[in-house]
Coordinates of C-alpha atoms in Angstrom, one line a residue:
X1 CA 124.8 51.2 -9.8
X2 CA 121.3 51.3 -8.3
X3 CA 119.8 49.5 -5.3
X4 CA 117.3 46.7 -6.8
X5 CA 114.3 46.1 -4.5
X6 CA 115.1 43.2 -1.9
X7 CA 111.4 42.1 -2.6
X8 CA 110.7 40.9 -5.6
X9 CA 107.0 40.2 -5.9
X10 CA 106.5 43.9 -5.4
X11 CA 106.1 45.5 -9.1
X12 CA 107.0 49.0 -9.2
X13 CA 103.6 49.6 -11.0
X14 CA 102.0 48.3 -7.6
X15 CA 103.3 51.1 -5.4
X16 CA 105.3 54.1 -7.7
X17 CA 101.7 55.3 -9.0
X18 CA 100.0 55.5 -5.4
X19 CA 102.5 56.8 -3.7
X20 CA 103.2 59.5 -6.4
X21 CA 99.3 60.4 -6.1
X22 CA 99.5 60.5 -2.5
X23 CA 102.3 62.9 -3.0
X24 CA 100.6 65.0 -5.3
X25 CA 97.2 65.9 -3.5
X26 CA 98.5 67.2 -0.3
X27 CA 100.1 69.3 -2.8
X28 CA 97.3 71.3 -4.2
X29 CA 95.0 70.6 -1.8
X30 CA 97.1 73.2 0.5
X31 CA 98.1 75.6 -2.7
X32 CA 94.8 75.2 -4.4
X33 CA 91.8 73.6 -2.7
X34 CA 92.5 75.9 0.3
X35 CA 92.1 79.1 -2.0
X36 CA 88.9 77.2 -3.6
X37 CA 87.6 77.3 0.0
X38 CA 88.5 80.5 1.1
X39 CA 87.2 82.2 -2.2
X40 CA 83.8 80.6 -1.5
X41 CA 83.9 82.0 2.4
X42 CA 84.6 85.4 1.1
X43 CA 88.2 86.0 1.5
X44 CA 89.9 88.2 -0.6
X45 CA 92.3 87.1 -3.7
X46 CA 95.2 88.9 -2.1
X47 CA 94.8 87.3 1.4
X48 CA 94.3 83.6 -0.2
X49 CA 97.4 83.9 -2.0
X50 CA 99.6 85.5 0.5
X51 CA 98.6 83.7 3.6
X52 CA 98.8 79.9 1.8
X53 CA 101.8 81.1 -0.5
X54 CA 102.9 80.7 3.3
X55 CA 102.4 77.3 3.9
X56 CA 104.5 76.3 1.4
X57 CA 107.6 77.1 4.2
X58 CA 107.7 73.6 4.9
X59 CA 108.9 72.6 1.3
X60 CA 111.7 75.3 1.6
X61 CA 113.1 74.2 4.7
X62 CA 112.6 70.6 4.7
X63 CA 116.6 69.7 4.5
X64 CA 116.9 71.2 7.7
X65 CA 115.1 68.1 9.6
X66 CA 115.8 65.7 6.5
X67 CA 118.3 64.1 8.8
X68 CA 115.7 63.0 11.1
X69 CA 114.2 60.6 7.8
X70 CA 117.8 59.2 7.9
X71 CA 118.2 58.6 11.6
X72 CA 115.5 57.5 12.8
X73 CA 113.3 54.5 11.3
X74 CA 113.3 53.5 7.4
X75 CA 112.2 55.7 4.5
X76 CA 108.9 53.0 4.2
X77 CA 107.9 53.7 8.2
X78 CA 108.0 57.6 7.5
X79 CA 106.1 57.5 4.1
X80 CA 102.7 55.8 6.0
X81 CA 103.3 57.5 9.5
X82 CA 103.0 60.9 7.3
X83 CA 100.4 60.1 5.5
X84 CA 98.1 58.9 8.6
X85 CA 99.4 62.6 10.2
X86 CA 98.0 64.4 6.6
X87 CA 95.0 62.5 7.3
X88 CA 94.8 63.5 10.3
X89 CA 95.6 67.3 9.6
X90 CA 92.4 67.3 6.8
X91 CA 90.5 65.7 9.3
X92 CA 91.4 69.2 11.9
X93 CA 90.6 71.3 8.9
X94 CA 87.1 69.6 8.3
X95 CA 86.2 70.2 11.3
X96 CA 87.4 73.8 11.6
X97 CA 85.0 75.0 9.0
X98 CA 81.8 75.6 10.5
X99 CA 83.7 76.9 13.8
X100 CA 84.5 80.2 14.7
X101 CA 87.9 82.0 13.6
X102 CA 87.3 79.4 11.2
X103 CA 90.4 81.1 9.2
X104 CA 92.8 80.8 11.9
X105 CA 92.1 77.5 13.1
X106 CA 92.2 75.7 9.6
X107 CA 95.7 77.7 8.9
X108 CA 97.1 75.5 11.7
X109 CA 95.9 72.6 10.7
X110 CA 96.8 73.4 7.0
X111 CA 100.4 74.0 8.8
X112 CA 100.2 70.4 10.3
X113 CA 99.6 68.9 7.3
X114 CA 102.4 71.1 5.4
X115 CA 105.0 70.0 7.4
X116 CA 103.7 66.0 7.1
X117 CA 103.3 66.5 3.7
X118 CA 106.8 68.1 3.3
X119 CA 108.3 65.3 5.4
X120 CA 106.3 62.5 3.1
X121 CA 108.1 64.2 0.3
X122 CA 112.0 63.7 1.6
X123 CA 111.0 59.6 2.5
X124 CA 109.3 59.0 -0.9
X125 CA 111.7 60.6 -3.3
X126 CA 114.6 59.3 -1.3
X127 CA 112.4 55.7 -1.6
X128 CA 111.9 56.0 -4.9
X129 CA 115.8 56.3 -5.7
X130 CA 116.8 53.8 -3.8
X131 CA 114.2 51.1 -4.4
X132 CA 114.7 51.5 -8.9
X133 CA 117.5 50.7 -11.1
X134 CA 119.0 54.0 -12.6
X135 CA 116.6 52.7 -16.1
X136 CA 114.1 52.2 -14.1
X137 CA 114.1 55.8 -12.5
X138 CA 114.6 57.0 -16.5
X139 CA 111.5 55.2 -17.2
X140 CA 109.2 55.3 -14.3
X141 CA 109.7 59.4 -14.5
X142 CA 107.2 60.3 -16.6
X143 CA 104.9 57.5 -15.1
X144 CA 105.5 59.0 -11.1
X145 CA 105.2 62.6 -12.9
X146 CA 101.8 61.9 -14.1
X147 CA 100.4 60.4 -11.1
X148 CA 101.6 63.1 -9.2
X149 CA 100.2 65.8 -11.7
X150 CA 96.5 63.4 -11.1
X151 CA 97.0 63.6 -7.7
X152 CA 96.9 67.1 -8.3
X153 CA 94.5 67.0 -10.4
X154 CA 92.3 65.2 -8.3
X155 CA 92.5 67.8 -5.6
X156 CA 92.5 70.4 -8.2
X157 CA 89.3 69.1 -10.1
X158 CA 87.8 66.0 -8.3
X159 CA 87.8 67.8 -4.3
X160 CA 86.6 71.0 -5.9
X161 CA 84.0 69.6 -7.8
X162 CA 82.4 67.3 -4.6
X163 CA 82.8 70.6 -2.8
X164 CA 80.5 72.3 -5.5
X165 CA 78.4 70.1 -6.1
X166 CA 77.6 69.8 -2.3
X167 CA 77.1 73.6 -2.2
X168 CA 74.2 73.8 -4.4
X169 CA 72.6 70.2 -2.7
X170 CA 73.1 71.0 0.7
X171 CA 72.8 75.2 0.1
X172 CA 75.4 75.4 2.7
X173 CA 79.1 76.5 2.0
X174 CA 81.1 75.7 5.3
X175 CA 79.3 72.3 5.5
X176 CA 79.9 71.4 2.2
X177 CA 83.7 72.1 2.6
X178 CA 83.8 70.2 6.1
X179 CA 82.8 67.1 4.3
X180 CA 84.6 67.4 1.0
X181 CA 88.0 67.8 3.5
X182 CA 86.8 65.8 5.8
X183 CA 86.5 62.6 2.6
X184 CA 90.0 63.4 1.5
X185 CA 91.2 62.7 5.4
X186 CA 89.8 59.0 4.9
X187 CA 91.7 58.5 1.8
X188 CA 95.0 59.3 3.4
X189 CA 93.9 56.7 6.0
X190 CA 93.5 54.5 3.7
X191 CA 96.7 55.3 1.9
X192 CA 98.3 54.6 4.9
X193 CA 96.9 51.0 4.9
X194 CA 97.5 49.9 1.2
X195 CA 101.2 51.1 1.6
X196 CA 102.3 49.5 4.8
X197 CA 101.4 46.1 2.7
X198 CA 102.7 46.6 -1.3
X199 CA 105.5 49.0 -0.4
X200 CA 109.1 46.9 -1.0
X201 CA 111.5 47.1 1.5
X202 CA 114.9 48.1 -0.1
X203 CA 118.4 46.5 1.6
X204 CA 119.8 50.3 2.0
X205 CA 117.1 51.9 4.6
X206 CA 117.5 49.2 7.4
X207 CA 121.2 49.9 7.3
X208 CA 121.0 53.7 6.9
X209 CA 118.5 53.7 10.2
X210 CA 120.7 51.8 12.8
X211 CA 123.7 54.7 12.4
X212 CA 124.4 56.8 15.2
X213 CA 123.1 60.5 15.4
X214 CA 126.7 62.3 15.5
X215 CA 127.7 60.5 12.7
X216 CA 124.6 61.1 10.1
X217 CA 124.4 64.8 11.9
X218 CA 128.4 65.1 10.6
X219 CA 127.5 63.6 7.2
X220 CA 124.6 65.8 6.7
X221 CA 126.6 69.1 6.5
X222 CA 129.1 67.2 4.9
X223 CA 126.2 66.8 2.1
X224 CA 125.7 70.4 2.0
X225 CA 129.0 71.2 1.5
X226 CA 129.3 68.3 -1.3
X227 CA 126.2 70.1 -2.8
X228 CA 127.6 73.4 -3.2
X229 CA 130.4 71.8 -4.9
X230 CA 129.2 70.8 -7.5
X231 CA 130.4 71.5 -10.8
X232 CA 128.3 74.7 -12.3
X233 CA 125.9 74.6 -9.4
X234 CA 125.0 78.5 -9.6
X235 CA 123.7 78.0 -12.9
X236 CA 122.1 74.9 -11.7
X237 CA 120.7 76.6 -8.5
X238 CA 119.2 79.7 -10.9
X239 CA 117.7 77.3 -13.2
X240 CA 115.5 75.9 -10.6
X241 CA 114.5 78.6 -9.1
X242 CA 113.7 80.1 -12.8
X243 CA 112.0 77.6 -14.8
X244 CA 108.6 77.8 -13.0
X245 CA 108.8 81.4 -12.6
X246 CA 105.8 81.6 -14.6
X247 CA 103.9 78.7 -14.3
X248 CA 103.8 78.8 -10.2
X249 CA 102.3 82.2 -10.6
X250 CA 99.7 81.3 -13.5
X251 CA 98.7 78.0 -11.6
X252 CA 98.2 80.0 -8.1
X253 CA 95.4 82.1 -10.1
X254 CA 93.9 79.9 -12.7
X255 CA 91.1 78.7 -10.6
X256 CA 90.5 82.0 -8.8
X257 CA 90.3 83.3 -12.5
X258 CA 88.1 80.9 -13.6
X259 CA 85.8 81.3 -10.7
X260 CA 85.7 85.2 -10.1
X261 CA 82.9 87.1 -11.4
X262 CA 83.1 88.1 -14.5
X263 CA 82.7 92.2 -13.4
X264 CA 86.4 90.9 -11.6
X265 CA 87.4 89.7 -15.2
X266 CA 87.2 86.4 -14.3
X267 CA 85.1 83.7 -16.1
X268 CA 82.2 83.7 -13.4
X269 CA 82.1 79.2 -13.7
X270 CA 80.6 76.9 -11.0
X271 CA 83.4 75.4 -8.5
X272 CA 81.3 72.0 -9.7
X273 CA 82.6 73.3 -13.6
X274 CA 86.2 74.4 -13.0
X275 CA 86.3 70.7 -11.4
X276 CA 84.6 69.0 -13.9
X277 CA 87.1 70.3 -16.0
X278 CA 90.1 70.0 -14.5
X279 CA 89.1 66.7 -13.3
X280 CA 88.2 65.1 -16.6
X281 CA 90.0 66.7 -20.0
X282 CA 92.4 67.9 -17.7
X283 CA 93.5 64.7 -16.5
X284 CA 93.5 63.0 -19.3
X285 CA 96.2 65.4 -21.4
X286 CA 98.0 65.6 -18.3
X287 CA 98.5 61.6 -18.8
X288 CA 99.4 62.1 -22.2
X289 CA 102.0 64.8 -21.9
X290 CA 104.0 62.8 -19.1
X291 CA 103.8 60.0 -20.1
X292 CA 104.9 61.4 -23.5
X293 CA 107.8 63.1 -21.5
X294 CA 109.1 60.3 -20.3
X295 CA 109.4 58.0 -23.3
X296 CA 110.6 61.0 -25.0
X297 CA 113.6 61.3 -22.9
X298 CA 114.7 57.4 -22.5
X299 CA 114.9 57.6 -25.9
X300 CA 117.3 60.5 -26.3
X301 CA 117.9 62.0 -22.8
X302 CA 117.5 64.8 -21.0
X303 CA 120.0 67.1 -23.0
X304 CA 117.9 66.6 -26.1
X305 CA 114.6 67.3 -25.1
X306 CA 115.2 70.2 -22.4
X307 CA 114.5 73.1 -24.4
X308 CA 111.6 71.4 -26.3
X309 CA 110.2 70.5 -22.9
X310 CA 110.8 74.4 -21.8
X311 CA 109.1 75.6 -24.4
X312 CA 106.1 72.5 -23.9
X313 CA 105.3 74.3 -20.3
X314 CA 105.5 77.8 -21.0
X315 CA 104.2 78.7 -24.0
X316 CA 100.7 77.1 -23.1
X317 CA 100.4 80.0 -21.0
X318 CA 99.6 81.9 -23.8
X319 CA 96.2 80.5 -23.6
X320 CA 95.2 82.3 -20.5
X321 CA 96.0 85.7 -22.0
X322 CA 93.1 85.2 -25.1
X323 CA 91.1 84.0 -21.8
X324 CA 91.6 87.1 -19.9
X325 CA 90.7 89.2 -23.0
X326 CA 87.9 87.7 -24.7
X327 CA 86.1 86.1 -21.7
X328 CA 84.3 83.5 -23.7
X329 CA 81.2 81.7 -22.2
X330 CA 82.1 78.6 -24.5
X331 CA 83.2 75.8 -22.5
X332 CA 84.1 73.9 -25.4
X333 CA 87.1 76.8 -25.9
X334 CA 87.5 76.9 -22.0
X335 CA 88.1 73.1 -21.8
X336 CA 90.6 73.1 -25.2
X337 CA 93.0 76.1 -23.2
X338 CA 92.8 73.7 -20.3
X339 CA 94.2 70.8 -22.5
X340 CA 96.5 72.5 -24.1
X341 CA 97.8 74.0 -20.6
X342 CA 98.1 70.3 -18.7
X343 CA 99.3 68.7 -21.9
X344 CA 102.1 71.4 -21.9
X345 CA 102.8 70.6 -18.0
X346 CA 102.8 66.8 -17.9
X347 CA 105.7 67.0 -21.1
X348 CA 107.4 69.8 -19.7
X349 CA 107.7 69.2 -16.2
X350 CA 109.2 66.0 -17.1
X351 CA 112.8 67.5 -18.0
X352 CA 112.7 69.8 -15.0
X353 CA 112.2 66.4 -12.5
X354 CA 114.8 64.6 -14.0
X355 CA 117.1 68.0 -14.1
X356 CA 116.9 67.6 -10.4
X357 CA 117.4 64.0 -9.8
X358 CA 120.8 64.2 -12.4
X359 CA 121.9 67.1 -9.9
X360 CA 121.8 64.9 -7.0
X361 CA 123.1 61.5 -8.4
X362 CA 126.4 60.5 -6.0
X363 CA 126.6 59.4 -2.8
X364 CA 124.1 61.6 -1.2
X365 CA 121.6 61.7 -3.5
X366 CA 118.6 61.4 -1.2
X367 CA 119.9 64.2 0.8
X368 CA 120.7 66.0 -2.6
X369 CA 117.5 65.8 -4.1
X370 CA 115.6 66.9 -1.0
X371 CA 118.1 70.5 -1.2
X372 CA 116.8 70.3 -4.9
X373 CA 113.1 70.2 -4.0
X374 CA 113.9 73.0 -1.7
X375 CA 114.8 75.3 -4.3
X376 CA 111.9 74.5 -6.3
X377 CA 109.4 74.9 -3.9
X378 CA 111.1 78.3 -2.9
X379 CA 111.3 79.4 -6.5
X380 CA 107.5 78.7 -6.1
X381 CA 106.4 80.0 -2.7
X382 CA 107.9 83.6 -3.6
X383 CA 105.9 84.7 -6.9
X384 CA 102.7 82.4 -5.4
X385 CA 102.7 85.1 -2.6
X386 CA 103.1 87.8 -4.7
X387 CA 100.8 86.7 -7.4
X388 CA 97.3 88.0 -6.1
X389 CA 98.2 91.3 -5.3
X390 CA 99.9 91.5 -8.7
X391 CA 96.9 90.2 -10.3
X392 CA 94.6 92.8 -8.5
X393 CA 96.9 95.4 -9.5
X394 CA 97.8 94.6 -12.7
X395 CA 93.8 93.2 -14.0
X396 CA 93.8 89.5 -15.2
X397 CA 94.5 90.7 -18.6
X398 CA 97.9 92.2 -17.9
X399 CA 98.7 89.6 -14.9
X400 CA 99.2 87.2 -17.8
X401 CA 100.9 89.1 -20.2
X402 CA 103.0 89.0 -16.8
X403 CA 103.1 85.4 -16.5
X404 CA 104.7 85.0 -19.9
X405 CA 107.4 87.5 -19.4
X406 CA 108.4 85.7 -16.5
X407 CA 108.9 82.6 -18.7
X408 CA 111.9 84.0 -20.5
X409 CA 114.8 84.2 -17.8
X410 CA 114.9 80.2 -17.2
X411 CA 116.1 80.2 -21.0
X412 CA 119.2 82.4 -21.1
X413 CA 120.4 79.8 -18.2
X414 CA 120.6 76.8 -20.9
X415 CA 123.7 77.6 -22.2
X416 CA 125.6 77.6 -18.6
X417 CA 124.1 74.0 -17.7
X418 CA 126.4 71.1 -17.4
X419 CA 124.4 67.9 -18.5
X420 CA 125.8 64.8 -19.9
X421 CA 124.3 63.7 -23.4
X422 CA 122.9 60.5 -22.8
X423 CA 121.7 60.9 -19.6
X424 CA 118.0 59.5 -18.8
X425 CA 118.6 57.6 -22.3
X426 CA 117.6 53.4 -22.4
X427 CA 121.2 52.9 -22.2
X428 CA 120.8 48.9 -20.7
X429 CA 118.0 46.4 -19.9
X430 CA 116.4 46.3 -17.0
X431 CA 113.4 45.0 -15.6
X432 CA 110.1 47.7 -15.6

């Protein structure tokens, strides 16, 4: 049913983890680490959110030039010409620090890497469906999950953390951010590198890159007219704009929250802290709940565990309001809401990845799952934009009462979804 690689020596456990963590930190490092930065230059919580809720565009519109994955070159040549041009666009930001109009100047090159990052995104999810059995996409889901989530992670609490740290050594805040930036361009360098040698070559992209540009340019509208098609796809469409209506908006303000000033009913911590954190238990029950996720559903598939898994990444969320109320100084309890909160993510957002890949399966699934993405990263650009000034109107405390409210419409959609029962279940042998 699948494509098997062409290669065999190449493992999936060679490439599937680094190039799902190479996915991931362009990620945050644009929705997080930028407002990390910014906070510590003295921009204001509203601005951060609204102006890099922004650069998450390039996510929303990335069918539009998906085409361009298909026509020209193979899915393998994009995924390490992209990640040399994110390496490249870190490298423009590290060096836009210290300059004048500093905020300006690293926008565009936060807009570079965007759009390279968003491109990287169509060639390695269409790569990863075409290069694993169907079991093997079941089973590697929770594994690609988690190394993107780390990826994450890293940015989230590894980057911040050397960006700290260098703060209070160097007692400079600009050139402390120039070189933590300016380290994360030199590992998408060397991503580059590592890929162009372990990544497989699959039969279906050398084919798929020699066909002419009227006829892909004919089939790709054809594939959004096949999309719309589908069976239930307003529900389906609703769903994935809904189920991380909450989470995008309490993710977007969890590190600001943690690092405001207490007299701003934050929790007043040390970026070093909030990375520490993040960076260490986070990662670790983010590994668990994915990994977790995924052996949960090749078990008994995705129509089993989706509600379990709904409830898994919103209910942590809860967390956040004791947080905003009590304000503790422990970091012991700190830490434990952290846990719980990645733990809930990893298991939860397992369902919601494989939601979208069972909407695309047929002929154009590549092109399918890119229109997928699209929706989700538009269900999360919207309430990231709108989450600062929310939070400065509403107070931390109530912004989270917020978050939790906005949890609930993704679960009267459950009922209208069209899912088959044993989908993403070990349903035949096949090699891992």
């Amino acid at each position: 049913m699948r494509n098997a690689v062409s290669a065999k020596k190449f493992h999936p456990w060679t490439w599937v983890p680094s190039l799902y963590l190479a996915e991931g930190l362009p990620n945050m490092i644009v929705s997080v680490v930028s407002l990390v930065m910014y906070e510590r230059m003295g921009v204001s919580n509203a601005d951060i959110t609204l102006y890099t809720g922004w650069l998450y565009l390039p996510w929303v519109i990335k069918p539009l030039w998906s085409p361009l994955v298909e026509i020209f070159k193979t899915k393998r040549e994009w995924i390490i010409i992209m990640q040399l041009l994110i390496g490249a666009g870190l490298a423009g930001v590290a060096f836009s620090i210290p300059a004048p109009m500093f905020f300006r100047t690293t926008m565009i090159f936060f807009w570079l890497m965007a759009f390279s990052s968003a491109t990287h995104d169509i060639a390695v999810d269409g790569f990863y469906m075409i290069s694993l059995t169907e079991f093997q996409q079941s089973y590697f889901i929770g594994i690609r999950n988690t190394f993107y989530r780390i990826g994450m992670i890293a940015a989230q609490g590894l980057l911040v953390m050397i960006g700290g740290r260098l703060e209070k050594v160097t007692g400079d805040v600009p050139f402390a951010w120039s070189i933590t930036f300016g380290a994360a361009a030199g590992l998408f360098v060397l991503f580059g590198i590592y890929h162009r040698f372990v990544l497989p070559r699959p039969e279906t992209t050398a084919t798929v890159a020699k066909r002419g540009f009227g006829e892909i340019m004919g089939e790709f509208f054809g594939t959004f007219a096949a999309f719309f098609r589908k069976k239930g796809i307003v529900a389906a469409i609703a769903f994935l704009l809904l189920y991380r209506l909450g989470e995008v908006q309490l993710t977007k303000m969890t590190t600001l929250f943690l690092l405001n000033k207490r007299g701003d009913g934050g929790l007043g911590l040390d970026p070093e802290v909030v990375g520490l954190s993040y960076g260490t238990f986070g990662v670790i029950a983010l590994i668990a709940g994915g990994i977790a996720g995924g052996i949960a559903i090749s078990r008994r598939g995705l129509k089993y565990w989706l509600l379990p898994m709904m409830f898994a990444i919103n209910l942590p969320d809860v967390v956040y309001v004791y947080l905003s109320y009590t304000q503790p100084e422990n970091l012991l309890l700190i830490n434990a809401a952290i846990i719980i909160e990645q733990f809930g993510y990893g298991f939860g957002f397992t369902a919601y990845t494989l939601f979208m890949i069972y909407l695309s399966d047929g002929m154009y699934k590549t092109a399918h799952y890119a229109i997928c993405t699209a929706f989700m990263a538009l269900g999360k650009m919207l309430p990231e934009m709108a989450a600062g000034r929310l939070q400065q109107y509403f107070g931390y405390e109530h912004f989270f009462i917020w978050v939790m409210v906005c949890t609930v419409p993704a679960f009267f959609l459950l009922p209208l979804l069209r899912i088959d029962r044993g989908f993403g279940m070990k349903n035949k042998k096949a090699g891992l």
